[in-house]
Coordinates of C-alpha atoms in Angstrom, one line a residue:
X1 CA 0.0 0.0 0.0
X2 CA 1.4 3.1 -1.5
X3 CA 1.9 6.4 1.8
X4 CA 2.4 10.0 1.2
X5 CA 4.2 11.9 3.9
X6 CA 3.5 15.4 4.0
X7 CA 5.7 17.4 6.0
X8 CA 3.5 20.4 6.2
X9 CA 5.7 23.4 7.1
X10 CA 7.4 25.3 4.7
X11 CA 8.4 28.7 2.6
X12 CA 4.7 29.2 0.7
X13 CA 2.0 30.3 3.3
X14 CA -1.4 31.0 3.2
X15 CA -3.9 31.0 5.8
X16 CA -8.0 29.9 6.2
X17 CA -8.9 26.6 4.7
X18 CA -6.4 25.8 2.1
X19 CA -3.5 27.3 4.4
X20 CA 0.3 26.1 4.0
X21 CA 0.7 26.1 7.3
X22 CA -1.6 23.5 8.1
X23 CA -1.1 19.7 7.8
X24 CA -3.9 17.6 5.8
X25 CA -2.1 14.2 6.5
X26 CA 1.1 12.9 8.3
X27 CA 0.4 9.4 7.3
X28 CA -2.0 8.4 4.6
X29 CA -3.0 6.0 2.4
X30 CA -3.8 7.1 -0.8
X31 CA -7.1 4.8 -1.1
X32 CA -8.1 6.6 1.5
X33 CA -7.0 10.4 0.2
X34 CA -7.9 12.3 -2.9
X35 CA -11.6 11.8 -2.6
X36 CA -12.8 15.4 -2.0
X37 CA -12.0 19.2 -2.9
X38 CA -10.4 19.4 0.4
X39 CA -7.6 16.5 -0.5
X40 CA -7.2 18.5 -3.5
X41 CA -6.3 21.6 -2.0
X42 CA -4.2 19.7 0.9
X43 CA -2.4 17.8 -2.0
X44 CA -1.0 20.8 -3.8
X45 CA 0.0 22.8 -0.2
X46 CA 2.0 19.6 0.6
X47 CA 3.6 20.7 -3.3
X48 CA 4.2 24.4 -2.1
X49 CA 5.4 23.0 1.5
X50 CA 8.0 20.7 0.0
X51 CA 11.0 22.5 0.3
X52 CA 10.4 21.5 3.6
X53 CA 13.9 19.8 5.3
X54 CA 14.8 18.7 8.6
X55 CA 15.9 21.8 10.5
X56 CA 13.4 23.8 8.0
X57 CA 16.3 25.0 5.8
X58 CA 14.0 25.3 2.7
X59 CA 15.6 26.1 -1.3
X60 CA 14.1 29.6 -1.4
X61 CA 14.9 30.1 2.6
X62 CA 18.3 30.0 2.4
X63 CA 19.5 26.7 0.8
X64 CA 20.2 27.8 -2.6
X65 CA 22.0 30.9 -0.8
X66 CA 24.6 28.0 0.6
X67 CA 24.0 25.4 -2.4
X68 CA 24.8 28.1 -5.1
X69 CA 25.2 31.6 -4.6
X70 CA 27.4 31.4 -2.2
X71 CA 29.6 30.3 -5.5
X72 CA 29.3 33.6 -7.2
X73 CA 31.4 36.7 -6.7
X74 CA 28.4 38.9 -4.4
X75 CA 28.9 36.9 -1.4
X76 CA 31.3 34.6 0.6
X77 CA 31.3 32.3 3.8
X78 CA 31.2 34.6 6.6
X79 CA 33.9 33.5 9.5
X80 CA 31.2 32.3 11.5
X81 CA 30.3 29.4 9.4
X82 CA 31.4 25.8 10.8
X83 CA 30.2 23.9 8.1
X84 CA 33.0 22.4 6.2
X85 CA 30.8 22.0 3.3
X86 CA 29.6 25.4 3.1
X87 CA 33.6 26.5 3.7
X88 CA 34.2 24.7 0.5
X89 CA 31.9 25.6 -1.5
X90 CA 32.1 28.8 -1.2
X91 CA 35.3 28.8 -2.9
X92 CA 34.5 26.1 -5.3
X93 CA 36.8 23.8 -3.6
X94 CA 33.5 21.2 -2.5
X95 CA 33.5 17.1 -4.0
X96 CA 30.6 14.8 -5.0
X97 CA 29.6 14.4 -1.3
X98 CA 29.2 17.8 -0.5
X99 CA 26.0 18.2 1.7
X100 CA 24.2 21.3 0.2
X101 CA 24.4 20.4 -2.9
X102 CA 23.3 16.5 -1.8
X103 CA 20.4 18.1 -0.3
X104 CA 19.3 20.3 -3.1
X105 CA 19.1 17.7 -5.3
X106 CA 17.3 15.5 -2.9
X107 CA 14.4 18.4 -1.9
X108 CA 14.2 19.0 -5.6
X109 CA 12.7 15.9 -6.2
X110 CA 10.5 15.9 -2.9
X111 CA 9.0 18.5 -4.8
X112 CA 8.6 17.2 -7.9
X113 CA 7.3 14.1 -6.6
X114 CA 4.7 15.7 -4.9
X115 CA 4.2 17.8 -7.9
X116 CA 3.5 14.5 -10.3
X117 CA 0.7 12.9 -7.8
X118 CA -1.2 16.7 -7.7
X119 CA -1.6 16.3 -11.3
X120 CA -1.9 12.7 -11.1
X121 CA -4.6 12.4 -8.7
X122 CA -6.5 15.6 -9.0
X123 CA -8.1 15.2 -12.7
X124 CA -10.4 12.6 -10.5
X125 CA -12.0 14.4 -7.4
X126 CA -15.0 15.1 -8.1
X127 CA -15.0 18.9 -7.4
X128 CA -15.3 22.3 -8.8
X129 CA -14.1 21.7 -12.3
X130 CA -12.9 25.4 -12.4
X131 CA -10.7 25.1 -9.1
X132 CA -9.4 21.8 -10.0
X133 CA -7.9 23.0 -13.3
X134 CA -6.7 25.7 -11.3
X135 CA -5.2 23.3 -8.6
X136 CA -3.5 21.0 -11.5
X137 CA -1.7 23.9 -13.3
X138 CA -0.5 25.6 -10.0
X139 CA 1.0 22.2 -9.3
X140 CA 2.6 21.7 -13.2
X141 CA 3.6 25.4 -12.4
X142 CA 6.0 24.4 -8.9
X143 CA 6.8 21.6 -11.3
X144 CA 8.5 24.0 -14.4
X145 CA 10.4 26.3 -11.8
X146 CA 12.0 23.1 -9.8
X147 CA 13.0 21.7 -13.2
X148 CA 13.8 25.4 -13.9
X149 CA 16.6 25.3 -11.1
X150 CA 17.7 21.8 -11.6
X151 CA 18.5 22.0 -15.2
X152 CA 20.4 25.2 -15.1
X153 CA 22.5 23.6 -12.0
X154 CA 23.1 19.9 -13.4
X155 CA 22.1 19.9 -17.2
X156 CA 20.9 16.7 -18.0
X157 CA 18.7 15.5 -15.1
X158 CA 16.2 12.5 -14.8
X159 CA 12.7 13.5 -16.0
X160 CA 10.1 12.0 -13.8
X161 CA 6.7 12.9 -14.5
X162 CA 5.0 9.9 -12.4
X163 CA 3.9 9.7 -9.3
X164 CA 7.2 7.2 -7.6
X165 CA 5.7 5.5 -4.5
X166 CA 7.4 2.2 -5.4
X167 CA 10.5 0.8 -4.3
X168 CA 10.9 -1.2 -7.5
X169 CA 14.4 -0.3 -8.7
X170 CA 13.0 0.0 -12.4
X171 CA 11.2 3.0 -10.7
X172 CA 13.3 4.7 -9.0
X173 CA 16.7 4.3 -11.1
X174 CA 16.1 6.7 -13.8
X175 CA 18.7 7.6 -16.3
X176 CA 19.1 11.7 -16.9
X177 CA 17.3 12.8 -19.3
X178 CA 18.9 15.5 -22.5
X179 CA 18.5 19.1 -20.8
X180 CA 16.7 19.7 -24.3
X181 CA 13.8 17.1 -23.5
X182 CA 13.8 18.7 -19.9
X183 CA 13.4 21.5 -21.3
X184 CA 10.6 21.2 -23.3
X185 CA 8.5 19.9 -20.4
X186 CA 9.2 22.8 -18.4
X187 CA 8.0 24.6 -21.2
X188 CA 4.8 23.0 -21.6
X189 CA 4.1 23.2 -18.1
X190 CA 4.7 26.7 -17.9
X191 CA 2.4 27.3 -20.9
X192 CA -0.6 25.1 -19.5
X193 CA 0.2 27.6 -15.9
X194 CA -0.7 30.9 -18.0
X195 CA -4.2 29.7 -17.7
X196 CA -4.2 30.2 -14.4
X197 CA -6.0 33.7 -12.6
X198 CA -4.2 36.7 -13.3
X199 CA -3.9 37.7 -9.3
X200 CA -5.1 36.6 -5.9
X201 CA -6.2 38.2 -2.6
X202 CA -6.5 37.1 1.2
X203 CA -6.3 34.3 2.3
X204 CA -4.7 33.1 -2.0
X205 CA -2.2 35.6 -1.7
X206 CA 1.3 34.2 -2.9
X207 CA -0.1 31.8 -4.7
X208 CA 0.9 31.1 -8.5
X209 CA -0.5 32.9 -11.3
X210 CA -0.8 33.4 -14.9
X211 CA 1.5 36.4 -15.2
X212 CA 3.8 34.3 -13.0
X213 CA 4.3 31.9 -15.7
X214 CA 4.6 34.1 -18.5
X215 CA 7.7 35.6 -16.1
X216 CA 9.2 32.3 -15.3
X217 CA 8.9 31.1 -19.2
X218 CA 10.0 34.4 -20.2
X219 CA 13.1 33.8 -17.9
X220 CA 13.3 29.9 -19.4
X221 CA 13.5 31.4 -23.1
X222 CA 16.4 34.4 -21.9
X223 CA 18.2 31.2 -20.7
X224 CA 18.2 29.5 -24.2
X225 CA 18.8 32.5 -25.9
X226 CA 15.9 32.6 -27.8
X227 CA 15.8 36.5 -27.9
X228 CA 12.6 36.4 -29.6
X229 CA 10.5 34.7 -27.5
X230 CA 12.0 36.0 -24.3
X231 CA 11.2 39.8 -25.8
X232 CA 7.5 38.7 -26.7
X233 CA 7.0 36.8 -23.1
X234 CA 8.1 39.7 -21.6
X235 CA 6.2 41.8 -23.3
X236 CA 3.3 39.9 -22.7
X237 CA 3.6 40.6 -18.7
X238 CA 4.1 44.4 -19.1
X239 CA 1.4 45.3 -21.0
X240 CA -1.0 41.9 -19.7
X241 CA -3.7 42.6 -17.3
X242 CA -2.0 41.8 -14.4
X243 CA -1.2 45.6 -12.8
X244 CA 2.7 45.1 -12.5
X245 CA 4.7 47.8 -11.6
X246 CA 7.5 49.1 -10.4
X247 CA 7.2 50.3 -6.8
X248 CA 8.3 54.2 -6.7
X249 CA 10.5 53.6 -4.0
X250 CA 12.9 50.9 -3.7
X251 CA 12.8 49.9 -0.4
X252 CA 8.9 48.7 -0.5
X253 CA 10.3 45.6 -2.5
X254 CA 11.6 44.4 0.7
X255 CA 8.8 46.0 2.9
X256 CA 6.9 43.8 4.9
X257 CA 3.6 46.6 4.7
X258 CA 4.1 45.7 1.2
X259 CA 3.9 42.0 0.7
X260 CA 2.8 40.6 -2.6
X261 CA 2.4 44.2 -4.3
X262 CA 2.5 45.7 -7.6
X263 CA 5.9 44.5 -8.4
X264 CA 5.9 41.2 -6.7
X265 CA 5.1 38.7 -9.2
X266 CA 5.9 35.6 -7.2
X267 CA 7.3 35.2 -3.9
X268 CA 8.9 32.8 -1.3
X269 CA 6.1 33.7 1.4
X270 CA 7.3 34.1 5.3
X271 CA 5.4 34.6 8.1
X272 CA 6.3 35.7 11.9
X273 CA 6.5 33.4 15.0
X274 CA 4.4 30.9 12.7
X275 CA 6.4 27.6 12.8
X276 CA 9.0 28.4 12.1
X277 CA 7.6 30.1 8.6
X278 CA 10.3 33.3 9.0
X279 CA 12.7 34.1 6.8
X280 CA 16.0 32.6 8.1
X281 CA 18.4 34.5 5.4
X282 CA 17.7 37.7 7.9
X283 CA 19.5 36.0 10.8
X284 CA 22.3 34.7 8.8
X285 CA 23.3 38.0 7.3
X286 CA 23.0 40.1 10.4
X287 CA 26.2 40.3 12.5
X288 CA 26.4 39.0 16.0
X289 CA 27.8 41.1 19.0
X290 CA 24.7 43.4 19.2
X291 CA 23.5 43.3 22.4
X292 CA 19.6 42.0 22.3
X293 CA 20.0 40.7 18.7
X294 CA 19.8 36.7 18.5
X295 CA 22.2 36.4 15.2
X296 CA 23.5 34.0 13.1
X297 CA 25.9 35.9 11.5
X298 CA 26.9 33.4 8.6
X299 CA 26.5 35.0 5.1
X300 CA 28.6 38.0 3.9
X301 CA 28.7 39.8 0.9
X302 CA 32.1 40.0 -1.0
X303 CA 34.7 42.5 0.1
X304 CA 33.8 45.0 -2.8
X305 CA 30.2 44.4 -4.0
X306 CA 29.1 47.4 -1.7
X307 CA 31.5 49.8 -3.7
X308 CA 29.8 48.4 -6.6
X309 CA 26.4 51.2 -6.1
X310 CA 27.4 54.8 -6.7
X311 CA 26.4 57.0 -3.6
X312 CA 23.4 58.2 -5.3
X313 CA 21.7 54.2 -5.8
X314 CA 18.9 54.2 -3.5
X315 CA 19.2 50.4 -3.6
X316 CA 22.4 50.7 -1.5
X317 CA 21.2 51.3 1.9
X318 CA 18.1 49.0 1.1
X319 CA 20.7 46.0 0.0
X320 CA 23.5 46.8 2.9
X321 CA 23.5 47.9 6.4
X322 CA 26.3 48.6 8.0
X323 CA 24.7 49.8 11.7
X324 CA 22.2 48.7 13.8
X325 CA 21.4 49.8 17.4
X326 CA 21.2 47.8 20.4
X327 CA 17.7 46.9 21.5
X328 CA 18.7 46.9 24.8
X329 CA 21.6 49.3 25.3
X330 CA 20.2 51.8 22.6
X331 CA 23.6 52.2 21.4
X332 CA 24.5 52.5 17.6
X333 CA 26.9 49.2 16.6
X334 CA 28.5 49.8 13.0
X335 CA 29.9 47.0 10.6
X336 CA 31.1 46.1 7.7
X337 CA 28.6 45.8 5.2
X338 CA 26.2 43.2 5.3
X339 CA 23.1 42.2 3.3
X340 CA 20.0 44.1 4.7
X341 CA 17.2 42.9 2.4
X342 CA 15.6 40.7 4.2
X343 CA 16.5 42.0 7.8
X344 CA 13.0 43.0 9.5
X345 CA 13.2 46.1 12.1
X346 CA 10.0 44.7 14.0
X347 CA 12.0 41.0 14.4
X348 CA 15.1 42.9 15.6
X349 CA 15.4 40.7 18.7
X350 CA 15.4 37.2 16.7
X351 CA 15.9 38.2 12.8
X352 CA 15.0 34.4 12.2
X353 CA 11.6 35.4 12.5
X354 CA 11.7 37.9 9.8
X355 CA 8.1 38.1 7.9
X356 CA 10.0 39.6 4.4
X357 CA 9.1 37.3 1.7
X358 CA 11.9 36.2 -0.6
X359 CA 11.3 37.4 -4.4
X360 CA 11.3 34.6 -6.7
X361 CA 10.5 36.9 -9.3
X362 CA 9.4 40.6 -10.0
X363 CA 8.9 43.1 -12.2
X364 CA 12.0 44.9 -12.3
X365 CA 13.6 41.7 -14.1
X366 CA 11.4 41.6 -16.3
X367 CA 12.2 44.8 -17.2
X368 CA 15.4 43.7 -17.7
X369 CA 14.8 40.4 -19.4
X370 CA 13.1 42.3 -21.9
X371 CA 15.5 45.0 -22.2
X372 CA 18.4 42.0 -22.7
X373 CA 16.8 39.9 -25.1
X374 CA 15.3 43.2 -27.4
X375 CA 19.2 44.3 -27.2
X376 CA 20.7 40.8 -28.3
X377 CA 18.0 40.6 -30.8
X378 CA 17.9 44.3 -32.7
X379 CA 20.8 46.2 -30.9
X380 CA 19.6 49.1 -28.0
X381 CA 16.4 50.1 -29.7
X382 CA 14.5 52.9 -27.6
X383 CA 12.1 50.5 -25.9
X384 CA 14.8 48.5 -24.5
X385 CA 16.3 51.7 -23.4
X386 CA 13.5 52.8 -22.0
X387 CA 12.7 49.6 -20.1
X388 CA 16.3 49.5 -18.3
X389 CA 16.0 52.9 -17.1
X390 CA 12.7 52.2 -15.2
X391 CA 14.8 50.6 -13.2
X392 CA 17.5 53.2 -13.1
X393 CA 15.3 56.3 -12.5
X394 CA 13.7 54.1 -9.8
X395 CA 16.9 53.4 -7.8
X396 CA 18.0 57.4 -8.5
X397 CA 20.3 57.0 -11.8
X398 CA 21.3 58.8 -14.7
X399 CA 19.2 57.5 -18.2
X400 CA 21.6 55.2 -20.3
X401 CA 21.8 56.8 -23.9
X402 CA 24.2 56.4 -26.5
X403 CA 25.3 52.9 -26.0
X404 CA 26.7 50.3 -28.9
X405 CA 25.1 47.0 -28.5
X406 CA 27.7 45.8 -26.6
X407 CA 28.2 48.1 -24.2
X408 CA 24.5 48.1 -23.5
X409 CA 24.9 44.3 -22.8
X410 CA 27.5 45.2 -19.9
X411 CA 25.2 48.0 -18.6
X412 CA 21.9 45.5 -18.5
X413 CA 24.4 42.7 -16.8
X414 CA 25.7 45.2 -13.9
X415 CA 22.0 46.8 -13.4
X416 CA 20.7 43.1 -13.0
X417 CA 23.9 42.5 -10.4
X418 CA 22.7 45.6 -8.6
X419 CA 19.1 45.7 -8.7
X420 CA 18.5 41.8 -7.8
X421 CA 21.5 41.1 -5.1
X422 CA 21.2 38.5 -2.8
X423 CA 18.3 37.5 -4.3
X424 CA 19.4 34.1 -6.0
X425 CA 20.0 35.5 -9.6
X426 CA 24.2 36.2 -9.6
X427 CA 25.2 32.9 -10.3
X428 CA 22.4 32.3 -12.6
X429 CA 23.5 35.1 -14.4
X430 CA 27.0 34.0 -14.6
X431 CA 26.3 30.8 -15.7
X432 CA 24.4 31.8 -18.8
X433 CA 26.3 34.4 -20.1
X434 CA 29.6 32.1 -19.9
X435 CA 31.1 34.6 -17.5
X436 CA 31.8 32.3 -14.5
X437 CA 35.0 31.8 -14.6
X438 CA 36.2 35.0 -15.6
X439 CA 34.2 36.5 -13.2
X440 CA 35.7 34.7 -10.4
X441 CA 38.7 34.3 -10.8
X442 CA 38.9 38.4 -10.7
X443 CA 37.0 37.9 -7.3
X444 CA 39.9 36.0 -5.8
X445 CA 37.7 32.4 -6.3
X446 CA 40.5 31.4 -8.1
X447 CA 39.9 27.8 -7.8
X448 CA 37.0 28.6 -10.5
X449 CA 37.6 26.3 -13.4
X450 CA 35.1 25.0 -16.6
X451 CA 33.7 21.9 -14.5
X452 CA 31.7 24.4 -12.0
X453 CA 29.5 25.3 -14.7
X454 CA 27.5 22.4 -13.8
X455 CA 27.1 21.0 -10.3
X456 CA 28.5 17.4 -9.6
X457 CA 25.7 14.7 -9.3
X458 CA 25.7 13.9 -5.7
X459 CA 27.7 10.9 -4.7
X460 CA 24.9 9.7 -2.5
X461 CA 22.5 9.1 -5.7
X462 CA 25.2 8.2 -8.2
X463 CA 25.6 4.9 -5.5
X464 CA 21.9 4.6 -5.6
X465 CA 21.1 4.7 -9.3
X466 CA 23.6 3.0 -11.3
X467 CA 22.2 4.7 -14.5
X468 CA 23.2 8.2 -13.6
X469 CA 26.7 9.5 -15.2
X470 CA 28.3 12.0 -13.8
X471 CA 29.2 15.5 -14.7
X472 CA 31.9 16.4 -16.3
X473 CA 35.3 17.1 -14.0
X474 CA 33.4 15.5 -11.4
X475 CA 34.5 11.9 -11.9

């Protein structure tokens, strides 16, 4: 008899009836679930929730900070960090068996997995026909973006579109599929999500949507360099009826009065002293040694990435701090810089419980995308122009005019380092535009070399499933 465990706490939260937070099912049988609307709903939360892992380190709440961004040239291991695997790779010294990126690929699939037996077993509830397409696409939605991640980390990756309760080895050993087939179904997947609503309210809030979709595929198509279709997607999202916009000021991004706004197209949701649902990136980028404040004091942001804003980038002080004042000695403490994004004044005491949602994606990279793929396609016409320095007036910057193609190129690349920092995108960005190494290497990461393009196949799987080959450099 086939049993679903759903470990019900996780980065996506909603509240009433279909809320994240709550748990449907520890222990189930599935003869005796997916019978009503409600096991419909429960089944796609457990979907949202399962970036779940022991501890609660979730992807979006901090694990692909430590799994791969901690890689790029925005941000090191801060001196606090015992973790010998985060200590390595953070310099791009880390093996096969390193533990983040073990785990990565392991919650990955917890997701997926969960992902392939909402669509499985949805279709046949007998429920609100309406609500059940709904539930079905939001679930082939979270099933694009985890591919999404996994195929720009590994490439080729097994492609498992069944529900896999069985312990049959034919089941479970699955050969890695081409990253062009992968592809493909993160592509349809995406298309079938624009169906869904164009925005949410109360309790829904957070939740997937159609323009979120058309962002995410729009991002899929930059990726491949198909400048056509990553202009037109993009497109699609600024003038669709879904009210993006920039916010005027800056700072609201990261404002927790401002939670899925205008410009928040889809978020990592958090949530204050509500298990554990906070955002745990605040506490590891604030510094310890402030009386009152309950640190972690891990993450840290490359020696010179703060130099990187001119004094007039309103984005500065909204990405850095470098004070903070005492909660119980009401004395100022200064710092190096550290990332401030996601720090939240009214959690000072315990940052863990920060309620700032983590952007997944918004609308100033869309901005961008467009901008990038109009530029690589036709050379800086004025709507790409105009589309980057949005952006720029926003953050309190001169217009861009007057650029060659390639200079614009550099100018969209540094405004995407600036506007999306510490927000999961630098090593992404690297990655893609076959900058990595380069890049690195002029950071002092000087171990950098061709093979980290690509993330080694965890040695734990590669002992389980005899039909996985391993990456390049990795052997």
């Amino acid at each position: 008899m086939k049993k679903l465990f759903f470990l019900i706490l996780g980065i996506f939260s909603f509240t009433a009836c279909t809320d994240l937070n709550e748990d449907p099912a520890s222990l189930i049988t599935t003869e005796q679930f997916y019978k009503t609307e409600s096991d419909a709903l429960a089944a796609v939360t457990a979907v949202y929730n399962a970036a779940l892992n022991n501890g609660g380190l979730t992807m979006y709440n901090r694990l692909f900070h430590l799994a791969f961004e901690i890689m790029s040239d925005d941000a090191i291991a801060g001196l606090r960090v015992t973790n010998a695997d985060v200590r390595t790779i953070s310099v791009l010294a880390h093996s096969t068996t390193n533990d983040r990126v073990d785990e990565l690929w392991r919650e990955s699939y917890v997701a997926i997995n969960r992902a392939n037996i909402a669509i499985a077993r949805i279709p046949g509830i007998e429920m609100d026909a309406a609500l059940r397409t709904r539930l079905v696409n939001e679930a082939k939605f979270l099933r694009a973006l985890t591919y999404f991640n996994m195929v720009r980390l590994w490439g080729d990756v097994p492609l498992i579109l069944e529900e896999n309760g069985s312990l049959n080895n034919e089941a479970i050993q699955v050969a890695r599929a081409p990253k062009e087939e992968v592809y493909k179904q993160i592509i349809r997947d995406l298309t079938d999500a624009e169906a869904l609503p164009n925005s949410f309210t109360g309790a829904n809030a957070g939740r997937a949507t159609g323009g979120a979709a058309k962002s995410i595929l729009a991002k899929v198509y930059l990726t491949r360099q198909e400048w056509d279709k990553a202009a037109s997607k993009s497109l699609e999202v600024i003038n669709g009826p879904y009210g993006y916009d920039l916010f005027e000021n800056f700072a609201d991004v990261f404002n927790v009065a401002t939670k899925n706004g205008k410009e928040h197209i889809f978020s990592a949701q958090c949530k204050s002293n509500v298990n554990g649902q906070g955002n745990r990136l605040a506490s590891s980028a604030t510094p310890v040694g402030i009386p009152g404040v309950a640190s972690a004091g891990t993450d840290e942001p490359q020696a010179d990435v703060y130099k990187l804003f001119s004094e007039k980038d309103k984005r500065r002080e909204v990405t850095f701090f470098t004070s903070l004042v005492s909660p119980t000695t009401g004395k100022e403490i200064t710092f190096p810089p550290r990332f401030f994004k996601y720090f939240d004044p009214a959690q000072i005491v315990n940052p863990t419980e920060s309620a700032k949602n983590i952007p997944v994606i918004r609308f100033a990279e869309i901005l961008l995308i467009y901008a990038e793929a109009v530029n690589e396609a036709s050379g800086p016409t004025a709507d790409a122009l105009a589309a980057v320095n949005r952006v720029r007036k926003r953050a309190g910057l001169d217009a861009l005019a007057g650029l060659t193609k390639d200079q614009f190129r550099e100018a969209i690349y540094l405004e995407r380092r600036l506007e999306l920092m510490f927000e999961f995108q630098r090593w992404f960005d690297l990655v893609r535009t076959k900058r990595m190494v380069t890049a690195l290497h002029a950071a002092g990461k000087t171990n950098a070399a061709e093979k980290h393009y690509l993330h080694p196949i965890p040695q734990r799987e590669m002992d389980l499933n005899p039909k996985l080959v391993q990456n390049p450099g990795w052997e």
